[in-house]
Short mmCIF file of C-alpha atoms in Angstrom, two decimals:
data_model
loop_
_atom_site.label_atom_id
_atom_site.label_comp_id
_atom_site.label_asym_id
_atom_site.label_seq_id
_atom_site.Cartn_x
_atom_site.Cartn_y
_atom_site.Cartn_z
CA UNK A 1 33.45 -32.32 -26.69
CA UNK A 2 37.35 -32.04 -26.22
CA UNK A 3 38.90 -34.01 -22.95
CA UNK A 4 35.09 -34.02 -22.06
CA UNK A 5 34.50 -30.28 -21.70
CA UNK A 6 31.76 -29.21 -24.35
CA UNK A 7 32.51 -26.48 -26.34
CA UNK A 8 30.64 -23.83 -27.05
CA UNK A 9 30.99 -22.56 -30.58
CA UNK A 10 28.65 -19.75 -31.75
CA UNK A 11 28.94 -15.60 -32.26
CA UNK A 12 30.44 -13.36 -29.04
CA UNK A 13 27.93 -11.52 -27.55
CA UNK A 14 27.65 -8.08 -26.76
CA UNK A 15 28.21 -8.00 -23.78
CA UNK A 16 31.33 -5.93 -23.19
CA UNK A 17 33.50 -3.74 -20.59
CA UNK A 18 31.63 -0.62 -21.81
CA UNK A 19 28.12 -2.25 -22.44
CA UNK A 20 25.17 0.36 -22.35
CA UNK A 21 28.17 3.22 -21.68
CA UNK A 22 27.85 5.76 -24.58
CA UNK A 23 30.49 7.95 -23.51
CA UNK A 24 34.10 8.62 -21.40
CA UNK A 25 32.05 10.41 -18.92
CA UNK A 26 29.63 7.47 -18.08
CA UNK A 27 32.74 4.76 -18.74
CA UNK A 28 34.60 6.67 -16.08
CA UNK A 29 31.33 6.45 -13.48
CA UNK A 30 30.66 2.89 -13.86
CA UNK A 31 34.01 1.74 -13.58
CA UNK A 32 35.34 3.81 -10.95
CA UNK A 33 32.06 4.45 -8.48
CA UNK A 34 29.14 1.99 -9.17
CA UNK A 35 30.33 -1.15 -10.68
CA UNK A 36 32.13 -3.14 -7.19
CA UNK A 37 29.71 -2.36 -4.56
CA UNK A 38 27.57 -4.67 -3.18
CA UNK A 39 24.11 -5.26 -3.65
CA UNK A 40 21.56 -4.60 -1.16
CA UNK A 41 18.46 -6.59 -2.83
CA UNK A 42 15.71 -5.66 -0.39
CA UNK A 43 12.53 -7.10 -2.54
CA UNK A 44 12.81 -10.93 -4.30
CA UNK A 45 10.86 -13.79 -4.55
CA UNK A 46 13.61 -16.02 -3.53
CA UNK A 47 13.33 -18.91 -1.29
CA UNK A 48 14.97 -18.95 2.27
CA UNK A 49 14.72 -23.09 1.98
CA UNK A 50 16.78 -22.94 -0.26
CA UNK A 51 19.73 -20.70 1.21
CA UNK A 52 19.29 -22.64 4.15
CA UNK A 53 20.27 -25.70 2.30
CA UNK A 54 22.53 -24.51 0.17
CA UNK A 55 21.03 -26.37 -2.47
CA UNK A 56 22.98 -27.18 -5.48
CA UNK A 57 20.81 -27.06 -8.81
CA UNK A 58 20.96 -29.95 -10.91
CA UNK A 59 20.85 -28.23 -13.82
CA UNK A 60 20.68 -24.77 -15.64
CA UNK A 61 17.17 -25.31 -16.61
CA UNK A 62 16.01 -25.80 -12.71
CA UNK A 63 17.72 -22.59 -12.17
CA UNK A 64 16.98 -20.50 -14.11
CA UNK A 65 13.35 -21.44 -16.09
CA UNK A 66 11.45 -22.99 -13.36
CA UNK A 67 9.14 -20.53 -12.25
CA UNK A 68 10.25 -17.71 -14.51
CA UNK A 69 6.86 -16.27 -15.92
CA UNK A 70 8.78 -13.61 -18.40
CA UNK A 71 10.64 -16.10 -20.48
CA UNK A 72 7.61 -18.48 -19.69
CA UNK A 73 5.70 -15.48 -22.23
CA UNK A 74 8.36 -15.04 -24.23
CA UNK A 75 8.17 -18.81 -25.09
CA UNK A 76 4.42 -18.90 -25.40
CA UNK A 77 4.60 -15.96 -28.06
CA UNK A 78 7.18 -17.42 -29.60
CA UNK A 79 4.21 -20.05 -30.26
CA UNK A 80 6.25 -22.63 -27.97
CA UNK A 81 3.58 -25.40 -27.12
CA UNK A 82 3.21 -25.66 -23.40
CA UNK A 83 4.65 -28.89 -22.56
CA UNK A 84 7.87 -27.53 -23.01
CA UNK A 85 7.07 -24.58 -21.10
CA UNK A 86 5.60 -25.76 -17.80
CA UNK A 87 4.91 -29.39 -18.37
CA UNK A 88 6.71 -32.95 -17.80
CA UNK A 89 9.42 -32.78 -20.49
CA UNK A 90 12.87 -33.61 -19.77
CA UNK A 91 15.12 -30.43 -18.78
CA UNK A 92 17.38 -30.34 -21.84
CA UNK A 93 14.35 -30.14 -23.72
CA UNK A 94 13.10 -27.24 -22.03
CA UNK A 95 16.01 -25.85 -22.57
CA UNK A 96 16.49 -26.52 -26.10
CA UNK A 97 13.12 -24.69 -26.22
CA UNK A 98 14.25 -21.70 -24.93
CA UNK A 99 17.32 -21.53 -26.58
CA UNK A 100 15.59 -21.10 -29.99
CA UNK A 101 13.57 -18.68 -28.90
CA UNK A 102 16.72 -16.54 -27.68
CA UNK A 103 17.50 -14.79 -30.94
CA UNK A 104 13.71 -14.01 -31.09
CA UNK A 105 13.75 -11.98 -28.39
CA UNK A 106 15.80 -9.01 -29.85
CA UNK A 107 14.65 -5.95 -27.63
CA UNK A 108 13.24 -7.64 -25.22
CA UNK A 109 14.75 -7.34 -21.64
CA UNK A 110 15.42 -11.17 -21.59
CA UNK A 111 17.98 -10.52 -24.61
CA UNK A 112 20.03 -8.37 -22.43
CA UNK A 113 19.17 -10.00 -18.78
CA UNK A 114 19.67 -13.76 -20.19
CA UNK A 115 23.54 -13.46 -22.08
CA UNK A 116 24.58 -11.04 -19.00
CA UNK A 117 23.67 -13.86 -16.66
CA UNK A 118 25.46 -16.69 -18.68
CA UNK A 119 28.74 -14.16 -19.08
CA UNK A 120 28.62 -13.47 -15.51
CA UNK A 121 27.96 -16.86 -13.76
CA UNK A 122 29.30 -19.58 -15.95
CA UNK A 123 31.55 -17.32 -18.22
CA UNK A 124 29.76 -17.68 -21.43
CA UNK A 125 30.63 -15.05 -24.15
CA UNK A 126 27.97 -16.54 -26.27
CA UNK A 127 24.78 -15.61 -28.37
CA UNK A 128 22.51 -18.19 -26.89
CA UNK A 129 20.33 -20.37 -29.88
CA UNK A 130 19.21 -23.55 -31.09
CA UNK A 131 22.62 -24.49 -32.88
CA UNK A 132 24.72 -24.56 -29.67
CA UNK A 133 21.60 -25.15 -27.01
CA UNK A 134 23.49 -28.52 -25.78
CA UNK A 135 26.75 -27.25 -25.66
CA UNK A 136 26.17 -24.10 -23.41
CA UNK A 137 23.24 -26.71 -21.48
CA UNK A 138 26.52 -28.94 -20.46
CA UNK A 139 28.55 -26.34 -20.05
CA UNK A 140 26.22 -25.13 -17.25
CA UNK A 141 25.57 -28.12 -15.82
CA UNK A 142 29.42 -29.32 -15.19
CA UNK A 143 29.24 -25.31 -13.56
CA UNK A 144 26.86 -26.12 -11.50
CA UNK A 145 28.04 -29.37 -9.58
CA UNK A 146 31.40 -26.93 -8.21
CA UNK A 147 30.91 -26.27 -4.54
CA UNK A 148 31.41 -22.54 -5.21
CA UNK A 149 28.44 -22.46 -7.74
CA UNK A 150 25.95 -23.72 -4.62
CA UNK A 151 22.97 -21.56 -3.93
CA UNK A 152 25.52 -19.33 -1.43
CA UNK A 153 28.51 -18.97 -3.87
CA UNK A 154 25.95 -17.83 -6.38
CA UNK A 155 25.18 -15.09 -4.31
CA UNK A 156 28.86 -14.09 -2.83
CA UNK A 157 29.58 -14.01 -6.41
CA UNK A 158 27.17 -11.14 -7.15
CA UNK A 159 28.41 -9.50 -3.64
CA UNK A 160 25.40 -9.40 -2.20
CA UNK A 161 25.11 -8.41 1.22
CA UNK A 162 21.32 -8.48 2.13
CA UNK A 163 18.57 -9.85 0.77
CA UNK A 164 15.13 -9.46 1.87
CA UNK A 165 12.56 -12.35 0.52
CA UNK A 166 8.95 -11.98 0.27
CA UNK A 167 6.74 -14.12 3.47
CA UNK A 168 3.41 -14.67 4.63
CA UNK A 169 2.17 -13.80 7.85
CA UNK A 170 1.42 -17.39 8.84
CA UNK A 171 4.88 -18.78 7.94
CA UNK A 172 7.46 -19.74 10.98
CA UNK A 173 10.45 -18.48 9.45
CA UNK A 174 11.69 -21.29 10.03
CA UNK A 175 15.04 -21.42 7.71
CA UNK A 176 15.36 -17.63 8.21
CA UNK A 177 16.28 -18.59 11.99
CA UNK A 178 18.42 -21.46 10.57
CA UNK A 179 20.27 -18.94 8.50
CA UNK A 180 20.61 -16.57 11.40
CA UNK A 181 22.21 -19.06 13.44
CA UNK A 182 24.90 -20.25 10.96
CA UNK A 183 27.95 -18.39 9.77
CA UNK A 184 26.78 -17.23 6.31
CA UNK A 185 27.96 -13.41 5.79
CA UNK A 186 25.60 -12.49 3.73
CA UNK A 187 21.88 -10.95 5.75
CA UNK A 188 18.95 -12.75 4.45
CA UNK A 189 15.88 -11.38 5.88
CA UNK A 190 11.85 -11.74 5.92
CA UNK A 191 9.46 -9.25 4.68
CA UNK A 192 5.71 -8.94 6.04
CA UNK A 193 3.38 -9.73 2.92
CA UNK A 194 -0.32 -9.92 4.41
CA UNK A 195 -2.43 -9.44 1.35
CA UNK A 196 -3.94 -12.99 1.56
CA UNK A 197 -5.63 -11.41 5.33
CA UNK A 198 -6.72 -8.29 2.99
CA UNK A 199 -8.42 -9.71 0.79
CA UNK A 200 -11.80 -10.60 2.47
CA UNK A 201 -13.72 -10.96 -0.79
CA UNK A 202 -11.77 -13.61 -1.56
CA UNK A 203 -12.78 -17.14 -1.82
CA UNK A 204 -9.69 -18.82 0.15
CA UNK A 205 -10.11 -15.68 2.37
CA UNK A 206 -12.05 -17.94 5.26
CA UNK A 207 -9.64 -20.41 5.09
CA UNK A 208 -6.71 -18.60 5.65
CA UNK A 209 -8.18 -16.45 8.83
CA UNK A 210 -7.72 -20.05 10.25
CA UNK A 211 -4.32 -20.43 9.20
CA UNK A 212 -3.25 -17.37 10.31
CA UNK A 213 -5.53 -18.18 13.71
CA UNK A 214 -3.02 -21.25 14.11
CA UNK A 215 0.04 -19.44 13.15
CA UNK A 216 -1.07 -17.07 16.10
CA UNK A 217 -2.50 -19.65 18.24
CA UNK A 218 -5.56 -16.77 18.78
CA UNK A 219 -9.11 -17.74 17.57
CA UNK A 220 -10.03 -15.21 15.07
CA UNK A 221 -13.77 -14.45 15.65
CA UNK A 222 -13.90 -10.54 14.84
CA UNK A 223 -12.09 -7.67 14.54
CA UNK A 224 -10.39 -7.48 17.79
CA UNK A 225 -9.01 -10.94 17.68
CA UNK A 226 -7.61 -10.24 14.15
CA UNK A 227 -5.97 -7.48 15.35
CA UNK A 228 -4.49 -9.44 18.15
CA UNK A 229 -3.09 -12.58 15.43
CA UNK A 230 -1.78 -10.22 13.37
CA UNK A 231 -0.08 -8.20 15.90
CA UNK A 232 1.65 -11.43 17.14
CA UNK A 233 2.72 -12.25 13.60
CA UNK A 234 4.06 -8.72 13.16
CA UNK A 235 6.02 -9.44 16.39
CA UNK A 236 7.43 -12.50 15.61
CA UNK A 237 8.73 -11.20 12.51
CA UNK A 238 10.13 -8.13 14.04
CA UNK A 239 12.07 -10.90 16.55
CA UNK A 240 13.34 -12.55 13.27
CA UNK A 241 15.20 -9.19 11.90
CA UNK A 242 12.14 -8.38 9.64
CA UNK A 243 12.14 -4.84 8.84
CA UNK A 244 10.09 -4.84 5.98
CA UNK A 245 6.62 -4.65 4.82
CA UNK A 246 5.36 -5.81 0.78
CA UNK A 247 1.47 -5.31 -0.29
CA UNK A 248 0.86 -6.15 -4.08
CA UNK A 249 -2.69 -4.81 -4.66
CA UNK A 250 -4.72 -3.62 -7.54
CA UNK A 251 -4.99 -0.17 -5.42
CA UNK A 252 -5.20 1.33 -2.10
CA UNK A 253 -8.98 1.38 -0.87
CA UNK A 254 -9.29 4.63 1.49
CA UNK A 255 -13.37 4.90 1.90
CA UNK A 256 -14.13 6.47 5.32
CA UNK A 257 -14.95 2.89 7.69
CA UNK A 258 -16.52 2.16 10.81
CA UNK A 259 -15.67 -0.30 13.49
CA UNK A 260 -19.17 -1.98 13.74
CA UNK A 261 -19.25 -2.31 10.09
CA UNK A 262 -15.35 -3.83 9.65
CA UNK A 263 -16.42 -5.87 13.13
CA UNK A 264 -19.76 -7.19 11.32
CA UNK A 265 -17.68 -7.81 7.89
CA UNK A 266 -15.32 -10.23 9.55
CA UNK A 267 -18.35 -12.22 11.23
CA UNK A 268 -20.19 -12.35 8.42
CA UNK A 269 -17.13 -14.10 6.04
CA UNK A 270 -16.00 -16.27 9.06
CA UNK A 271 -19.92 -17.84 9.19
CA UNK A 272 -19.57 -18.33 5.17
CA UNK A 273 -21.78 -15.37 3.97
CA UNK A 274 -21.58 -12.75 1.35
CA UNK A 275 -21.10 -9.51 2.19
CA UNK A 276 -21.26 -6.25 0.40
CA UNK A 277 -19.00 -4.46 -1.24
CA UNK A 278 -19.42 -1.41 0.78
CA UNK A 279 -18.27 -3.59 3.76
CA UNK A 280 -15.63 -5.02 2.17
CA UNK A 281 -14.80 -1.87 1.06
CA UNK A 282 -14.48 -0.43 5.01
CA UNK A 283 -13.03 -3.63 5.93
CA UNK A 284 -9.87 -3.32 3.68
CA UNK A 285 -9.54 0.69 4.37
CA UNK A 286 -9.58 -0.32 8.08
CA UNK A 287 -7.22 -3.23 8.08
CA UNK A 288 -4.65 -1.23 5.86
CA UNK A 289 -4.54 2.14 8.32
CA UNK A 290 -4.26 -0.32 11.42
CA UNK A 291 -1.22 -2.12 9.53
CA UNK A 292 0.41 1.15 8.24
CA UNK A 293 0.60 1.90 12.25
CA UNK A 294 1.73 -1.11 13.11
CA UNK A 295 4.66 -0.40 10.59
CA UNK A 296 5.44 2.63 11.54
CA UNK A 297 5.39 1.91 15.36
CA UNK A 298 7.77 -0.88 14.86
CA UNK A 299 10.25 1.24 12.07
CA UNK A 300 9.70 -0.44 9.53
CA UNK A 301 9.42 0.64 5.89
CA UNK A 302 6.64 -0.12 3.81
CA UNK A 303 6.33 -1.22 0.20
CA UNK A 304 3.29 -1.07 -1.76
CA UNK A 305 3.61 -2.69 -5.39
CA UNK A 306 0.10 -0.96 -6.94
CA UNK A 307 -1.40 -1.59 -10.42
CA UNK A 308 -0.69 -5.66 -11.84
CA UNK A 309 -4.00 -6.70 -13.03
CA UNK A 310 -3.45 -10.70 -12.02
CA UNK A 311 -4.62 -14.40 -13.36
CA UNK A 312 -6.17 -12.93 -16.67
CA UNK A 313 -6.00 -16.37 -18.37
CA UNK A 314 -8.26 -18.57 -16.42
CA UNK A 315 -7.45 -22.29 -18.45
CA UNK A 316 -3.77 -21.48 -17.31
CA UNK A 317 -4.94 -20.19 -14.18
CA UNK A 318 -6.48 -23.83 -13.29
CA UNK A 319 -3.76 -25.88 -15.15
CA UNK A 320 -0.76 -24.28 -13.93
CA UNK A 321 -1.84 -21.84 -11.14
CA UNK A 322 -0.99 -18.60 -9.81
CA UNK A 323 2.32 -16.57 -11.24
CA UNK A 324 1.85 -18.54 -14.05
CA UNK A 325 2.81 -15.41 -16.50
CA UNK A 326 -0.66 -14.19 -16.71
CA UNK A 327 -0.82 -10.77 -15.33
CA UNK A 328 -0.82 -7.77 -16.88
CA UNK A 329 -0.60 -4.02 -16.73
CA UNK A 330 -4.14 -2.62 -15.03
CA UNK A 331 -6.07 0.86 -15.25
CA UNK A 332 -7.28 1.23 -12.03
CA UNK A 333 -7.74 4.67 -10.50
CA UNK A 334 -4.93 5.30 -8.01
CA UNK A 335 -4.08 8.65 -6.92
CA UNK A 336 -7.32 9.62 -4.70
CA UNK A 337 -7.20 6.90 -2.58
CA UNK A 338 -3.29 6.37 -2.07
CA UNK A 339 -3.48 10.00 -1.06
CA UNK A 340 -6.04 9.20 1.34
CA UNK A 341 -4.21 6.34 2.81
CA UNK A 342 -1.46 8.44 3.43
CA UNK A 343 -2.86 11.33 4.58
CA UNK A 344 -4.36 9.30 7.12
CA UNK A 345 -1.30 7.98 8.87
CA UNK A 346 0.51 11.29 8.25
CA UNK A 347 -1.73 13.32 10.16
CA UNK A 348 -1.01 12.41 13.72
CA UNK A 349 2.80 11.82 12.20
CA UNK A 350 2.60 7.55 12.37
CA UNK A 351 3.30 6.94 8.66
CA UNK A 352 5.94 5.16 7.95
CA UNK A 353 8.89 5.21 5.19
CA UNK A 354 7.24 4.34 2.04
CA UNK A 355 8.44 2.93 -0.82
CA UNK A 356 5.74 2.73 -3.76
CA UNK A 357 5.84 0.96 -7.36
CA UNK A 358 3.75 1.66 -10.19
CA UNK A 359 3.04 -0.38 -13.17
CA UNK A 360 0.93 1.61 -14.93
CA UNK A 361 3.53 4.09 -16.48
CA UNK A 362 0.21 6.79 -17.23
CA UNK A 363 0.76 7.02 -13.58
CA UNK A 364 4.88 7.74 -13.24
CA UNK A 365 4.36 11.28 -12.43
CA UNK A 366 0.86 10.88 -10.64
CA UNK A 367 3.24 8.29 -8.00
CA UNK A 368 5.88 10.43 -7.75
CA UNK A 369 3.87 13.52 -6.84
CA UNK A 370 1.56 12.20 -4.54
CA UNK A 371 4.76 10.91 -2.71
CA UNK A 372 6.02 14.46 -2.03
CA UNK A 373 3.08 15.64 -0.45
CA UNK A 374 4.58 13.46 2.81
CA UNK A 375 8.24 14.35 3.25
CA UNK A 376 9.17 14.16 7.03
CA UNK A 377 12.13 16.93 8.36
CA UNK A 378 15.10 14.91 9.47
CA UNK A 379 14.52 11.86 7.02
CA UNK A 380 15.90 11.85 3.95
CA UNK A 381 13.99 10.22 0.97
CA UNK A 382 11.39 9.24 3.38
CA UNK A 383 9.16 8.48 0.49
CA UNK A 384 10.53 6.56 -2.01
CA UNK A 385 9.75 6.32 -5.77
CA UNK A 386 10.40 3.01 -6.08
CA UNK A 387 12.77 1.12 -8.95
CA UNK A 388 10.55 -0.02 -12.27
CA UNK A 389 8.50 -2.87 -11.74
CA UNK A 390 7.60 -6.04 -13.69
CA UNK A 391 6.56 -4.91 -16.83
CA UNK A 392 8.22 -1.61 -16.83
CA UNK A 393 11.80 -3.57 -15.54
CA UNK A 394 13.56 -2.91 -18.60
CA UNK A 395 15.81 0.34 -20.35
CA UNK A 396 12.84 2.31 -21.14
CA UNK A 397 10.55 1.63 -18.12
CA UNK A 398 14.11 2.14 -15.84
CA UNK A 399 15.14 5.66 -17.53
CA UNK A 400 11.71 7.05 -17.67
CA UNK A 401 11.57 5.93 -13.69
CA UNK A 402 14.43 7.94 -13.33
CA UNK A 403 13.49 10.80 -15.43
CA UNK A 404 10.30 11.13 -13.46
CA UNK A 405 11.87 11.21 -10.11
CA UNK A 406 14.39 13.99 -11.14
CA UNK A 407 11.60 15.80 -12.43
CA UNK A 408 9.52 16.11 -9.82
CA UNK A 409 11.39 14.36 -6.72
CA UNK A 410 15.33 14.23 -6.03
CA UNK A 411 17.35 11.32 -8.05
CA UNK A 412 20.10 12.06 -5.43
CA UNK A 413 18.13 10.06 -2.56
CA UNK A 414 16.84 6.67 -4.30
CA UNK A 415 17.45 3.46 -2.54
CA UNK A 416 17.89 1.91 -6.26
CA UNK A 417 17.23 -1.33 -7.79
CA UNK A 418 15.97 -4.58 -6.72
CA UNK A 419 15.49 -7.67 -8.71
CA UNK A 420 11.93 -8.94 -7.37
CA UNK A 421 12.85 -12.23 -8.83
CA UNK A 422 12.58 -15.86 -8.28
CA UNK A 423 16.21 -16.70 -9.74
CA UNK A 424 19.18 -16.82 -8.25
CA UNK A 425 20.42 -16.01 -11.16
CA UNK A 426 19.15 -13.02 -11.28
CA UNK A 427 21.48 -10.57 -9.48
CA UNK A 428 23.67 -9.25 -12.58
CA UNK A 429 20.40 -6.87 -13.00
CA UNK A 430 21.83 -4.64 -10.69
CA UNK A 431 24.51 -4.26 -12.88
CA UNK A 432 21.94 -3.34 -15.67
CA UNK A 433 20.38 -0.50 -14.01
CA UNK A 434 24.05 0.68 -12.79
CA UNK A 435 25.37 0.81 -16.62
CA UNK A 436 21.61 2.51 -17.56
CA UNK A 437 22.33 4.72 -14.51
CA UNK A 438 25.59 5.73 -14.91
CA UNK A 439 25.19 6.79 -19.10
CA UNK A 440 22.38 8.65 -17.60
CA UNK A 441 24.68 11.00 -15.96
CA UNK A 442 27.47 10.38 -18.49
CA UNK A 443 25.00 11.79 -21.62
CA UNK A 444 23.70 14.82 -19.42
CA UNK A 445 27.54 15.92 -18.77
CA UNK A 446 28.36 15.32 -22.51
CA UNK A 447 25.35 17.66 -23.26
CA UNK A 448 26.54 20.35 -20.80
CA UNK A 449 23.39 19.90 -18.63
CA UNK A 450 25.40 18.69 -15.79
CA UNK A 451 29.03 19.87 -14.50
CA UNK A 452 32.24 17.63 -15.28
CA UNK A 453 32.45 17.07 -11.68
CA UNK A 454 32.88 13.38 -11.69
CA UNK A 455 33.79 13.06 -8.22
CA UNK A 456 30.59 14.66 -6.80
CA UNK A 457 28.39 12.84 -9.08
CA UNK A 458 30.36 9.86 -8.77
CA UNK A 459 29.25 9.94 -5.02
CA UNK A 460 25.70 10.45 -5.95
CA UNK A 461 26.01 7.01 -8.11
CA UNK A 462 27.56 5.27 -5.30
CA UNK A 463 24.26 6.72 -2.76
CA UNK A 464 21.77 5.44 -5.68
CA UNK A 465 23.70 2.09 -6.15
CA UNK A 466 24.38 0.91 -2.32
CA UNK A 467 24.54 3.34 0.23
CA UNK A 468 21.18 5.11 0.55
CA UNK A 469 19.74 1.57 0.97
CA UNK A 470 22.28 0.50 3.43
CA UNK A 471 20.86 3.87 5.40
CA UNK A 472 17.64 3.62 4.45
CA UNK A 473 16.20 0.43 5.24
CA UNK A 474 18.87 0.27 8.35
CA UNK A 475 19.84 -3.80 8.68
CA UNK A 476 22.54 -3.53 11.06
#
């Protein structure tokens, strides 16, 4: 400590001016084109409450560990005992924990992510370990009590300029209003994320028809009355400024479906019986194709995150709960069915723009080929290959993204990157994928495979980075 600042002694970090930039050519993109613009973060996990508020975090260790399930796994392969992961310790020694399992994580994502979020938020040019764990931990802290490092400043300090969160059908938007009625620049908007009334199979399935009943004020009773609840929901959303639709499912189900046999389905859960998996099977085909219209007849834009294989680890399941770090990659078949879906809304011209994740990366170029099959004249990028998700979030799974759209799509039209997170500390990602971007384009001009014509693919940068999402998803 020195006049009771803690200093932070321990190796620079890598993070530089020209980090991830191989050559002039990609220097000379980042710098000039892609690195100021604002962020347009149109998938997270983030809470409204919490913008509503304000809220100023204690601590570094409420900000930025709670609830993050990758370095949650890091620290659990790092043979970490749980009680310093999830459980009742005191903060520091979380921290502490996941300080000395920093320099293990060479290669990792979290390597990069974690010492490009301490440079860029509390201006910490440090390698993060054990040795100066309570240093940096202070350091944070006394960061964190400034009124410009609230839950806002965080935020203007990334330049964002609209973020879209991730909300249930049945919730009242509540602090979304409250937002919309105060003076905060920055957008912060709901998205429509009704897999809970998918589901049917489900055991909490019955349960929530009658929260989403209330939510409606509409008895659910069948299929008609579903309809109707979720119609109002989808309404009262729209009134809100939600633009948006999210699905995270294992896979599209397309089977052909009848309206007796959906009707029937519904009955049958609502009275607490089993039904078949043919039924359920119709049931989820039908509710899907009568929410893709509902998208599209409102103009929205929907997002379907395909492929995580969830709540593998049952003990941690039931100790800790969902998003606990315990999904994984699945193998389910994909392409027969999404095309189905598709098809389906296409046909009499109601489906809407689409912007679809994989996981699986044995299905990159199955994703983005099934998404040209629905290109509409007059929009551009209508179907979107969307940015590397989850497990594939990182310099491999983001170039090979990339790769596979310019192969078999157009790289010139993609809304970009997101940071599907549940940290606000989280936003300097978009400056990953810019620096990945840009020595994309920088090492294919070096090579001769693209012209030296910096200004024109300078522009396409800038479209990737900000402004085919400001165009795209249309928040004004």
């Amino acid at each position: 400590m020195q006049n009771g600042t803690p200093i932070v002694k321990a190796k620079k970090t890598f993070i530089h001016d020209n980090f991830l930039l191989e050559n002039d050519f990609a220097i000379e993109l980042y710098h000039q084109y892609a690195k100021d613009l604002p962020i347009i973060d149109y998938h997270n996990h983030l809470p409204p409450k919490e913008i509503a508020e304000n809220k100023q975090f204690e601590n570094i260790t409420q900000i930025w560990l709670e609830g993050d399930h990758y370095k949650w796994r890091a620290m659990r392969a790092q043979g970490v005992e749980e009680q310093y992961i999830t459980g009742d310790v005191s903060d520091l020694e979380k921290f502490e924990q996941w300080a000395a399992t920093m320099p293990y994580t060479l290669r990792n994502p979290l390597y990069h992510w974690s010492h490009l979020e301490l440079k860029r938020y509390f201006d910490i040019d440090e390698l993060l370990t054990e040795k100066n764990a309570q240093a940096v931990y202070e350091t944070c802290n006394q960061a964190l009590q400034k009124e410009e490092n609230r839950v806002v400043g965080l935020l203007e300090k990334m330049k964002v300029e609209v973020l879209c969160t991730t909300d249930d059908p049945t919730d009242n938007l509540h602090f979304h209003q409250q937002i919309a009625k105060s003076d905060l620049s920055i957008k912060i908007l709901p998205a429509f994320r009704p897999d809970k009334a998918i589901l049917i199979e489900n055991s909490k399935f019955v349960k929530y028809i009658q929260e989403l009943g209330v939510a409606a004020n509409i008895e659910i009773k069948d299929w008609e009355s579903l309809q109707a609840a979720l119609e109002q929901r989808l309404d009262f959303f729209h009134s809100v400024g939600c633009r948006l639709s999210d699905h995270g499912l294992e896979q599209i189900v397309a089977v052909d479906f009848s309206e007796s046999i959906v009707n029937q389905a519904i009955k049958d859960r609502l009275a607490g019986k089993e039904i078949t998996a043919t039924a359920a099977a119709q049931y989820q085909s039908a509710i899907l194709h009568y929410l893709g219209l509902a998208y599209h007849k409102r103009g929205w834009v929907q997002q379907l995150h395909l492929g995580a294989l969830r709540n593998q680890n049952a003990r941690l399941l039931r100790e800790i709960g969902a998003d606990a770090g315990c999904d994984s990659i699945g193998d389910f078949s994909q392409a027969a069915s999404l095309g189905k879906h598709l098809n389906r809304l296409d046909q009499y011209d109601q489906l809407a723009k689409t912007v679809l994740y994989n996981l699986n990366p044995r299905d990159n170029e199955v994703f983005a080929a099934m998404l040209g099959n629905f290109s509409s004249s007059g929009i551009q990028g209508k179907m979107q290959y969307g940015s590397a998700w989850w497990f594939l979030d990182q310099l491999d799974g983001m170039e090979k993204q990339i790769n596979t759209l310019s192969n078999i799509g157009l790289l010139s039209g993609f809304v970009g990157m997101l940071t599907d997170s549940r940290s606000f500390l989280s936003f300097p990602r978009h400056e990953y994928f810019r620096r990945l971007l840009c020595n994309i384009f920088g090492k294919d001009i070096a090579k001769g495979h693209l012209p030296n014509d910096l200004d024109w693919i300078g522009k396409i940068v800038q479209d990737i980075c900000y402004y085919n999402a400001k165009e795209y998803f249309d928040f004004s």
